[in-house]
């Protein structure tokens, strides 16, 4: 069974959803489930230089409700064993990071690449638009250094990122994280583990031979 997840490295909810989905898959113990990470840029107009923090941006959007929202996100992350450092995570352009995830997918390391990028941005306050940072993170995720360097020097997988964006539009997806289970209708990926287990079980049962 194939799970497609539309997500962005910049999105703390995508990190939370990843952890919950991993927990749900562990409950099922089904090794036949495959995950495809679909690129979704929350800030395609963003630059390579970090500016305001994620927390500062939430304060601009939420006003008086910002403190509660920031605390909620951080608490939910902590429940999943994730340190979400919203005060120091600074949004940048994630296009090259998404290209790196596609490169990882070509060698079966998309999940490892996504995990390393999420931790670098949300927990370590690293600039995931910086080529030097991306080269190091690619190596740490197990990608061939020469392949990472070649990708960052060229335009490899740019078409794949654009194609994922078009697919999201076709599916009516305007925010992330969203998952598509076995080609079914898109649904939010931020659900309790028990709910995810149920969704995965029903999707698996609907497959031929399920």
Coordinates of N, CA, C and O in Angstrom, one line a residue, residues 11-185:
X11 N 7.4 23.0 8.1 CA 6.2 22.8 8.8 C 6.3 21.9 10.0 O 6.6 20.7 9.9
X12 N 6.1 22.5 11.2 CA 6.2 21.7 12.4 C 5.2 20.6 12.5 O 5.4 19.5 13.0
X13 N 4.0 20.8 11.9 CA 3.0 19.8 11.9 C 3.4 18.6 11.0 O 3.0 17.5 11.3
X14 N 4.2 18.9 10.0 CA 4.7 17.8 9.2 C 5.6 16.9 10.0 O 5.6 15.7 9.8
X15 N 6.4 17.5 10.8 CA 7.3 16.7 11.7 C 6.5 15.9 12.7 O 6.7 14.7 12.9
X16 N 5.4 16.5 13.3 CA 4.6 15.8 14.2 C 3.8 14.6 13.5 O 3.8 13.5 14.0
X17 N 3.3 14.9 12.3 CA 2.6 13.9 11.6 C 3.5 12.7 11.2 O 3.1 11.6 11.3
X18 N 4.7 13.0 10.9 CA 5.7 11.9 10.6 C 5.9 11.0 11.7 O 5.9 9.8 11.6
X19 N 6.0 11.6 12.9 CA 6.2 10.7 14.1 C 5.0 9.9 14.4 O 5.1 8.7 14.7
X20 N 3.8 10.5 14.3 CA 2.6 9.7 14.5 C 2.4 8.6 13.5 O 1.9 7.5 13.9
X21 N 2.7 8.9 12.3 CA 2.5 7.9 11.2 C 3.5 6.7 11.5 O 3.1 5.6 11.3
X22 N 4.7 7.1 11.9 CA 5.7 6.0 12.2 C 5.1 5.1 13.3 O 5.3 3.9 13.3
X23 N 4.5 5.8 14.3 CA 4.0 5.0 15.5 C 2.8 4.1 15.0 O 2.7 3.0 15.4
X24 N 2.0 4.6 14.1 CA 0.9 3.9 13.6 C 1.3 2.7 12.8 O 0.8 1.6 12.9
X25 N 2.4 2.9 12.0 CA 2.9 1.8 11.2 C 3.6 0.7 12.1 O 3.5 -0.4 11.7
X26 N 4.2 1.2 13.2 CA 4.8 0.2 14.1 C 3.7 -0.7 14.7 O 3.9 -1.9 15.0
X27 N 2.5 -0.1 15.0 CA 1.4 -0.8 15.6 C 1.0 -1.9 14.6 O 0.8 -3.1 15.0
X28 N 0.9 -1.5 13.4 CA 0.4 -2.5 12.3 C 1.5 -3.5 12.0 O 1.1 -4.7 11.7
X29 N 2.7 -3.1 12.0 CA 3.8 -4.0 11.7 C 3.8 -4.5 10.3 O 4.2 -5.6 10.0
X30 N 3.2 -3.7 9.4 CA 3.0 -4.1 8.0 C 4.2 -3.6 7.2 O 4.3 -2.4 6.9
X31 N 5.1 -4.4 6.7 CA 6.2 -4.0 5.9 C 5.9 -3.7 4.5 O 6.8 -3.2 3.7
X32 N 4.7 -3.9 4.1 CA 4.3 -3.7 2.7 C 3.8 -2.2 2.5 O 3.5 -1.8 1.3
X33 N 3.9 -1.4 3.5 CA 3.5 0.0 3.4 C 4.6 0.8 2.9 O 5.7 0.8 3.4
X34 N 4.4 1.6 1.8 CA 5.5 2.4 1.3 C 5.1 3.9 1.4 O 3.9 4.2 1.2
X35 N 6.0 4.8 1.6 CA 5.8 6.2 1.8 C 6.5 7.0 0.7 O 7.6 6.8 0.4
X36 N 5.7 7.9 0.1 CA 6.3 8.8 -0.9 C 6.1 10.2 -0.4 O 5.0 10.6 -0.1
X37 N 7.2 11.0 -0.2 CA 7.1 12.3 0.2 C 6.9 13.3 -1.0 O 7.7 13.3 -1.9
X38 N 5.8 14.0 -0.9 CA 5.5 14.9 -2.0 C 5.9 16.4 -1.6 O 5.5 16.8 -0.5
X39 N 6.6 17.0 -2.4 CA 7.1 18.4 -2.1 C 5.9 19.4 -2.1 O 5.1 19.4 -2.9
X40 N 6.0 20.2 -1.0 CA 5.0 21.3 -0.9 C 5.7 22.5 -0.3 O 6.2 22.4 0.9
X41 N 5.8 23.6 -1.0 CA 6.6 24.8 -0.5 C 5.6 25.7 0.2 O 4.7 26.3 -0.5
X42 N 5.7 25.9 1.5 CA 4.9 26.8 2.2 C 5.2 28.2 1.9 O 4.4 29.1 1.9
X43 N 6.5 28.5 1.6 CA 7.0 29.8 1.3 C 7.9 29.8 0.1 O 9.1 30.1 0.2
X44 N 7.3 29.6 -1.1 CA 8.1 29.5 -2.3 C 8.8 30.8 -2.7 O 9.8 30.8 -3.4
X45 N 8.3 31.9 -2.1 CA 8.9 33.2 -2.4 C 10.1 33.5 -1.4 O 10.7 34.5 -1.5
X46 N 10.3 32.6 -0.4 CA 11.3 32.9 0.6 C 12.7 32.8 0.0 O 12.9 32.2 -1.1
X47 N 13.6 33.5 0.7 CA 15.0 33.6 0.2 C 15.9 32.5 0.9 O 15.4 31.7 1.7
X48 N 17.2 32.7 0.7 CA 18.1 31.7 1.3 C 18.6 32.2 2.6 O 19.3 31.5 3.4
X49 N 18.4 33.5 2.9 CA 18.9 34.1 4.2 C 17.8 34.1 5.2 O 16.7 34.6 5.0
X50 N 18.1 33.5 6.4 CA 17.0 33.4 7.4 C 16.7 34.8 7.9 O 17.5 35.7 8.0
X51 N 15.4 35.0 8.2 CA 14.9 36.3 8.7 C 14.3 36.1 10.1 O 14.9 35.7 11.0
X52 N 13.0 36.5 10.2 CA 12.3 36.3 11.4 C 12.1 34.9 11.8 O 12.1 34.0 10.9
X53 N 12.0 34.6 13.1 CA 11.8 33.2 13.5 C 10.4 32.8 13.3 O 9.5 33.6 13.0
X54 N 10.2 31.5 13.3 CA 8.8 30.9 13.1 C 7.9 31.4 14.2 O 6.7 31.7 13.9
X55 N 8.4 31.6 15.4 CA 7.6 32.1 16.5 C 7.2 33.5 16.3 O 6.0 33.9 16.5
X56 N 8.1 34.3 15.7 CA 7.8 35.7 15.4 C 6.7 35.8 14.4 O 5.8 36.7 14.4
X57 N 6.7 34.9 13.4 CA 5.7 34.9 12.3 C 4.4 34.5 12.9 O 3.3 35.1 12.5
X58 N 4.4 33.5 13.8 CA 3.1 33.1 14.4 C 2.5 34.3 15.2 O 1.3 34.5 15.2
X59 N 3.4 35.1 15.8 CA 2.9 36.2 16.6 C 2.2 37.3 15.7 O 1.2 37.9 16.0
X60 N 2.8 37.4 14.5 CA 2.2 38.4 13.5 C 0.9 37.9 13.0 O -0.1 38.7 12.9
X61 N 0.7 36.6 12.8 CA -0.5 36.0 12.3 C -1.6 35.9 13.4 O -2.7 36.1 13.1
X62 N -1.2 35.5 14.6 CA -2.1 35.2 15.6 C -2.4 36.2 16.6 O -3.4 36.1 17.4
X63 N -1.6 37.2 16.7 CA -1.8 38.3 17.7 C -1.8 37.8 19.1 O -0.9 37.1 19.6
X64 N -2.9 38.1 19.8 CA -3.0 37.7 21.2 C -3.0 36.2 21.5 O -2.8 35.7 22.6
X65 N -3.4 35.5 20.4 CA -3.6 34.0 20.5 C -2.2 33.3 20.2 O -2.2 32.1 20.3
X66 N -1.2 34.1 19.9 CA 0.1 33.5 19.5 C 0.7 32.7 20.5 O 1.2 31.5 20.3
X67 N 0.8 33.2 21.8 CA 1.5 32.5 22.8 C 0.9 31.1 23.1 O 1.7 30.1 23.2
X68 N -0.4 31.0 23.1 CA -1.1 29.7 23.3 C -0.8 28.8 22.1 O -0.6 27.6 22.3
X69 N -0.8 29.3 20.9 CA -0.5 28.5 19.7 C 0.9 28.0 19.7 O 1.2 26.8 19.4
X70 N 1.9 28.8 20.0 CA 3.3 28.4 20.1 C 3.5 27.3 21.2 O 4.1 26.3 20.9
X71 N 2.8 27.5 22.3 CA 3.0 26.5 23.4 C 2.3 25.2 23.0 O 2.9 24.1 23.3
X72 N 1.2 25.3 22.3 CA 0.5 24.0 21.8 C 1.4 23.2 20.9 O 1.6 22.0 21.1
X73 N 2.0 23.9 19.9 CA 2.8 23.2 18.9 C 4.0 22.6 19.6 O 4.4 21.4 19.3
X74 N 4.7 23.3 20.5 CA 5.8 22.8 21.2 C 5.5 21.6 22.1 O 6.2 20.6 22.1
X75 N 4.3 21.7 22.7 CA 3.9 20.6 23.6 C 3.6 19.4 22.8 O 3.9 18.2 23.2
X76 N 2.9 19.5 21.7 CA 2.6 18.4 20.8 C 3.8 17.7 20.3 O 3.9 16.5 20.2
X77 N 4.8 18.5 19.9 CA 6.1 18.0 19.5 C 6.7 17.2 20.6 O 7.2 16.1 20.3
X78 N 6.8 17.8 21.8 CA 7.4 17.1 22.9 C 6.8 15.7 23.2 O 7.4 14.8 23.5
X79 N 5.4 15.7 23.0 CA 4.7 14.4 23.2 C 5.2 13.3 22.3 O 5.2 12.1 22.6
X80 N 5.7 13.7 21.1 CA 6.2 12.8 20.1 C 7.7 12.7 20.1 O 8.4 12.1 19.3
X81 N 8.4 13.3 21.2 CA 9.8 13.2 21.3 C 10.6 14.1 20.4 O 11.7 13.9 20.1
X82 N 9.9 15.2 20.0 CA 10.5 16.2 19.1 C 10.7 17.5 19.8 O 9.8 18.0 20.5
X83 N 11.9 18.1 19.6 CA 12.1 19.4 20.2 C 11.9 20.4 19.0 O 12.6 20.5 18.1
X84 N 10.8 21.2 19.1 CA 10.4 22.2 18.2 C 10.8 23.5 18.7 O 10.2 24.1 19.5
X85 N 12.0 24.0 18.2 CA 12.5 25.3 18.7 C 12.0 26.4 17.8 O 12.7 26.9 16.9
X86 N 10.8 26.8 18.0 CA 10.1 27.8 17.2 C 10.8 29.2 17.3 O 10.7 30.0 16.4
X87 N 11.5 29.4 18.4 CA 12.1 30.8 18.6 C 13.4 30.9 17.8 O 13.8 32.0 17.5
X88 N 13.9 29.8 17.4 CA 15.2 29.9 16.6 C 15.1 29.3 15.2 O 16.0 29.6 14.4
X89 N 14.1 28.5 14.9 CA 13.8 28.1 13.5 C 13.4 29.3 12.7 O 12.5 30.0 13.0
X90 N 14.2 29.5 11.6 CA 13.9 30.7 10.8 C 13.6 30.3 9.4 O 14.4 29.7 8.7
X91 N 12.3 30.5 8.9 CA 11.9 30.0 7.6 C 12.8 30.6 6.5 O 13.2 31.8 6.5
X92 N 13.1 29.7 5.5 CA 13.8 30.1 4.3 C 13.2 29.3 3.1 O 12.2 28.6 3.3
X93 N 13.7 29.5 2.0 CA 13.2 28.8 0.8 C 13.6 27.3 0.9 O 14.8 26.9 1.2
X94 N 12.6 26.4 0.7 CA 12.9 25.0 0.9 C 13.0 24.2 -0.4 O 13.0 23.0 -0.4
X95 N 13.1 24.9 -1.5 CA 13.1 24.3 -2.8 C 14.2 23.2 -2.9 O 14.0 22.1 -3.3
X96 N 15.5 23.7 -2.6 CA 16.6 22.8 -2.7 C 16.5 21.6 -1.7 O 17.0 20.5 -2.0
X97 N 15.9 21.9 -0.6 CA 15.7 20.8 0.4 C 14.8 19.7 -0.2 O 15.0 18.5 0.0
X98 N 13.8 20.2 -0.9 CA 12.9 19.2 -1.5 C 13.5 18.4 -2.6 O 13.3 17.2 -2.8
X99 N 14.4 19.1 -3.4 CA 15.2 18.4 -4.4 C 16.0 17.3 -3.8 O 16.2 16.2 -4.3
X100 N 16.6 17.6 -2.6 CA 17.4 16.7 -1.9 C 16.6 15.4 -1.5 O 17.1 14.3 -1.5
X101 N 15.4 15.7 -1.1 CA 14.5 14.5 -0.7 C 14.2 13.7 -1.9 O 14.2 12.4 -1.8
X102 N 14.0 14.3 -3.1 CA 13.8 13.5 -4.3 C 15.1 12.7 -4.6 O 15.0 11.5 -5.1
X103 N 16.2 13.3 -4.4 CA 17.5 12.6 -4.7 C 17.6 11.4 -3.7 O 17.9 10.3 -4.1
X104 N 17.2 11.6 -2.5 CA 17.2 10.5 -1.5 C 16.2 9.4 -2.0 O 16.5 8.2 -1.8
X105 N 15.1 9.7 -2.5 CA 14.1 8.7 -3.0 C 14.7 7.9 -4.0 O 14.3 6.7 -4.1
X106 N 15.5 8.4 -4.9 CA 16.1 7.7 -6.0 C 17.0 6.5 -5.5 O 17.3 5.6 -6.2
X107 N 17.5 6.6 -4.2 CA 18.3 5.5 -3.7 C 17.7 4.9 -2.4 O 18.4 4.3 -1.6
X108 N 16.3 5.1 -2.3 CA 15.7 4.5 -1.1 C 15.9 5.2 0.2 O 15.7 4.6 1.3
X109 N 16.3 6.4 0.2 CA 16.7 7.2 1.4 C 15.9 8.4 1.6 O 16.3 9.4 2.3
X110 N 14.7 8.5 1.0 CA 13.9 9.7 1.1 C 13.5 10.0 2.6 O 13.5 11.1 3.1
X111 N 13.1 8.9 3.3 CA 12.7 9.1 4.7 C 13.8 9.6 5.6 O 13.6 10.5 6.4
X112 N 15.0 9.0 5.4 CA 16.2 9.4 6.1 C 16.5 10.9 5.8 O 16.9 11.6 6.7
X113 N 16.4 11.3 4.6 CA 16.7 12.6 4.2 C 15.7 13.6 4.8 O 16.0 14.6 5.3
X114 N 14.4 13.2 4.7 CA 13.3 14.1 5.3 C 13.5 14.2 6.8 O 13.4 15.3 7.3
X115 N 13.8 13.1 7.5 CA 14.1 13.1 8.9 C 15.2 14.1 9.3 O 15.1 14.9 10.2
X116 N 16.3 14.0 8.5 CA 17.5 14.8 8.9 C 17.2 16.3 8.6 O 17.6 17.1 9.4
X117 N 16.5 16.6 7.6 CA 16.1 18.0 7.3 C 15.2 18.5 8.4 O 15.4 19.7 8.8
X118 N 14.2 17.8 8.7 CA 13.3 18.2 9.8 C 14.0 18.5 11.1 O 13.7 19.5 11.7
X119 N 14.8 17.6 11.5 CA 15.6 17.8 12.7 C 16.5 19.0 12.6 O 16.6 19.8 13.6
X120 N 17.2 19.1 11.5 CA 18.1 20.3 11.3 C 17.4 21.6 11.4 O 17.9 22.5 12.1
X121 N 16.2 21.7 10.8 CA 15.5 23.0 10.8 C 14.8 23.2 12.1 O 15.0 24.3 12.7
X122 N 14.0 22.3 12.6 CA 13.2 22.5 13.7 C 13.9 22.4 15.1 O 13.5 23.1 16.0
X123 N 14.9 21.6 15.2 CA 15.5 21.3 16.5 C 16.9 21.9 16.6 O 17.4 22.1 17.7
X124 N 17.6 22.2 15.4 CA 19.0 22.6 15.5 C 19.1 24.0 14.9 O 20.3 24.5 14.8
X125 N 18.1 24.6 14.5 CA 18.1 26.0 13.9 C 19.1 26.2 12.8 O 19.7 27.2 12.6
X126 N 19.2 25.1 11.9 CA 20.1 25.2 10.8 C 19.3 25.8 9.6 O 18.1 25.6 9.4
X127 N 20.1 26.4 8.7 CA 19.6 27.0 7.5 C 19.5 26.0 6.4 O 20.5 25.7 5.7
X128 N 18.3 25.5 6.1 CA 18.2 24.4 5.2 C 18.1 24.9 3.7 O 17.8 24.1 2.8
X129 N 18.4 26.2 3.5 CA 18.6 26.7 2.2 C 20.0 26.9 1.8 O 20.3 27.2 0.7
X130 N 20.9 26.8 2.8 CA 22.3 27.0 2.5 C 22.9 25.7 1.9 O 22.8 24.6 2.4
X131 N 23.7 25.9 0.8 CA 24.2 24.8 0.1 C 25.2 23.9 0.9 O 25.2 22.7 0.9
X132 N 26.0 24.6 1.7 CA 26.9 23.9 2.5 C 26.3 23.0 3.6 O 26.7 21.9 3.8
X133 N 25.2 23.6 4.2 CA 24.4 22.8 5.2 C 23.8 21.6 4.5 O 23.8 20.5 5.0
X134 N 23.2 21.9 3.3 CA 22.5 20.8 2.6 C 23.5 19.7 2.2 O 23.1 18.5 2.3
X135 N 24.7 20.0 1.8 CA 25.7 19.0 1.4 C 26.0 18.1 2.7 O 26.0 16.9 2.5
X136 N 26.2 18.8 3.8 CA 26.5 18.0 5.0 C 25.3 17.1 5.4 O 25.5 16.0 5.8
X137 N 24.1 17.7 5.4 CA 22.9 16.9 5.8 C 22.7 15.7 4.9 O 22.3 14.7 5.3
X138 N 23.0 15.9 3.6 CA 22.8 14.9 2.6 C 23.8 13.7 3.0 O 23.4 12.5 2.9
X139 N 25.0 14.1 3.3 CA 26.0 13.0 3.7 C 25.5 12.3 5.0 O 25.6 11.1 5.1
X140 N 25.0 13.1 5.9 CA 24.6 12.5 7.2 C 23.4 11.6 7.0 O 23.2 10.7 7.8
X141 N 22.6 11.8 6.0 CA 21.4 11.0 5.7 C 21.8 9.8 4.9 O 20.9 8.9 4.6
X142 N 23.1 9.7 4.5 CA 23.5 8.5 3.8 C 23.5 8.6 2.3 O 23.7 7.6 1.6
X143 N 23.4 9.8 1.8 CA 23.4 10.1 0.3 C 24.9 10.2 -0.1 O 25.7 10.6 0.6
X144 N 25.1 9.8 -1.4 CA 26.5 9.9 -1.9 C 26.9 11.4 -2.0 O 26.2 12.2 -2.6
X145 N 28.0 11.7 -1.4 CA 28.5 13.1 -1.4 C 28.6 13.7 -2.9 O 28.2 14.9 -3.1
X146 N 29.1 12.9 -3.8 CA 29.2 13.4 -5.2 C 27.8 13.7 -5.8 O 27.7 14.7 -6.5
X147 N 26.8 12.9 -5.5 CA 25.5 13.1 -6.0 C 24.8 14.3 -5.4 O 24.2 15.1 -6.1
X148 N 25.1 14.6 -4.1 CA 24.5 15.8 -3.5 C 25.2 17.0 -4.0 O 24.5 18.0 -4.4
X149 N 26.5 17.0 -4.2 CA 27.2 18.1 -4.8 C 26.7 18.4 -6.2 O 26.5 19.6 -6.6
X150 N 26.5 17.4 -7.0 CA 26.1 17.6 -8.4 C 24.6 18.2 -8.4 O 24.3 19.0 -9.2
X151 N 23.8 17.7 -7.5 CA 22.4 18.2 -7.4 C 22.4 19.7 -7.1 O 21.7 20.5 -7.8
X152 N 23.2 20.1 -6.1 CA 23.1 21.5 -5.7 C 23.8 22.4 -6.7 O 23.5 23.6 -6.7
X153 N 24.7 21.8 -7.5 CA 25.3 22.6 -8.6 C 24.4 22.8 -9.8 O 24.8 23.6 -10.7
X154 N 23.4 22.0 -9.9 CA 22.5 22.0 -11.1 C 21.1 22.1 -10.8 O 20.7 22.7 -9.8
X155 N 20.2 21.6 -11.7 CA 18.8 21.7 -11.5 C 18.1 20.3 -11.4 O 16.9 20.2 -11.6
X156 N 18.8 19.3 -11.0 CA 18.3 18.0 -10.9 C 17.1 18.0 -9.9 O 17.1 18.6 -8.9
X157 N 16.0 17.3 -10.4 CA 14.8 17.1 -9.6 C 14.0 18.4 -9.4 O 13.0 18.3 -8.6
X158 N 14.3 19.5 -10.0 CA 13.5 20.7 -10.0 C 12.1 20.4 -10.6 O 11.1 20.8 -10.1
X159 N 12.1 19.6 -11.7 CA 10.9 19.3 -12.3 C 10.0 18.4 -11.4 O 8.8 18.5 -11.4
X160 N 10.6 17.6 -10.6 CA 9.9 16.7 -9.7 C 9.2 17.5 -8.6 O 8.0 17.3 -8.2
X161 N 9.9 18.6 -8.1 CA 9.3 19.4 -7.1 C 8.1 20.2 -7.7 O 7.0 20.3 -7.1
X162 N 8.3 20.7 -8.9 CA 7.2 21.4 -9.6 C 6.0 20.5 -9.8 O 4.8 20.9 -9.7
X163 N 6.3 19.3 -10.2 CA 5.2 18.3 -10.5 C 4.4 18.0 -9.2 O 3.2 17.8 -9.3
X164 N 5.1 17.9 -8.1 CA 4.4 17.6 -6.8 C 3.5 18.8 -6.5 O 2.4 18.6 -5.9
X165 N 4.0 20.0 -6.8 CA 3.1 21.2 -6.5 C 1.9 21.2 -7.4 O 0.8 21.5 -6.9
X166 N 2.0 20.8 -8.6 CA 0.9 20.7 -9.5 C -0.1 19.7 -9.0 O -1.3 19.8 -9.1
X167 N 0.5 18.6 -8.6 CA -0.4 17.5 -8.1 C -1.2 17.9 -6.9 O -2.4 17.6 -6.7
X168 N -0.6 18.7 -6.0 CA -1.3 19.2 -4.8 C -2.4 20.1 -5.2 O -3.5 20.0 -4.7
X169 N -2.2 20.9 -6.2 CA -3.3 21.8 -6.8 C -4.4 21.0 -7.3 O -5.6 21.2 -7.1
X170 N -4.1 19.9 -8.1 CA -5.1 19.1 -8.7 C -5.9 18.4 -7.6 O -7.1 18.1 -7.8
X171 N -5.3 18.1 -6.5 CA -6.0 17.4 -5.4 C -6.7 18.3 -4.5 O -7.3 17.9 -3.5
X172 N -6.6 19.6 -4.7 CA -7.2 20.6 -3.9 C -6.5 20.8 -2.5 O -7.1 21.3 -1.6
X173 N -5.2 20.5 -2.5 CA -4.4 20.7 -1.3 C -3.8 22.1 -1.2 O -3.1 22.5 -2.1
X174 N -4.1 22.8 -0.1 CA -3.6 24.2 0.0 C -2.8 24.3 1.3 O -2.2 25.4 1.5
X175 N -2.7 23.3 2.1 CA -1.9 23.3 3.3 C -1.4 21.9 3.6 O -1.9 21.0 3.0
X176 N -0.4 21.8 4.5 CA 0.2 20.5 4.8 C 0.3 20.4 6.3 O 0.3 21.4 7.0
X177 N 0.5 19.1 6.8 CA 0.6 17.9 6.0 C -0.7 17.2 5.7 O -1.6 17.2 6.4
X178 N -0.7 16.7 4.5 CA -1.9 16.0 4.0 C -1.4 14.7 3.4 O -0.3 14.6 2.8
X179 N -2.2 13.6 3.7 CA -1.8 12.3 3.1 C -2.9 11.7 2.2 O -4.0 12.0 2.4
X180 N -2.4 10.9 1.3 CA -3.3 10.2 0.3 C -3.0 8.8 0.5 O -1.9 8.3 0.2
X181 N -3.9 8.0 1.0 CA -3.7 6.6 1.2 C -4.2 5.8 0.0 O -5.4 5.8 -0.3
X182 N -3.4 5.0 -0.6 CA -3.7 4.1 -1.7 C -4.6 4.8 -2.7 O -5.6 4.2 -3.2
X183 N -4.3 6.1 -3.1 CA -5.1 6.8 -4.1 C -6.4 7.3 -3.7 O -7.2 7.8 -4.5
X184 N -6.8 7.2 -2.4 CA -8.0 7.7 -1.9 C -8.0 9.2 -1.7 O -7.1 9.9 -2.1
X185 N -9.1 9.8 -1.2 CA -9.2 11.2 -1.1 C -8.2 11.7 -0.1 O -7.9 11.1 0.9

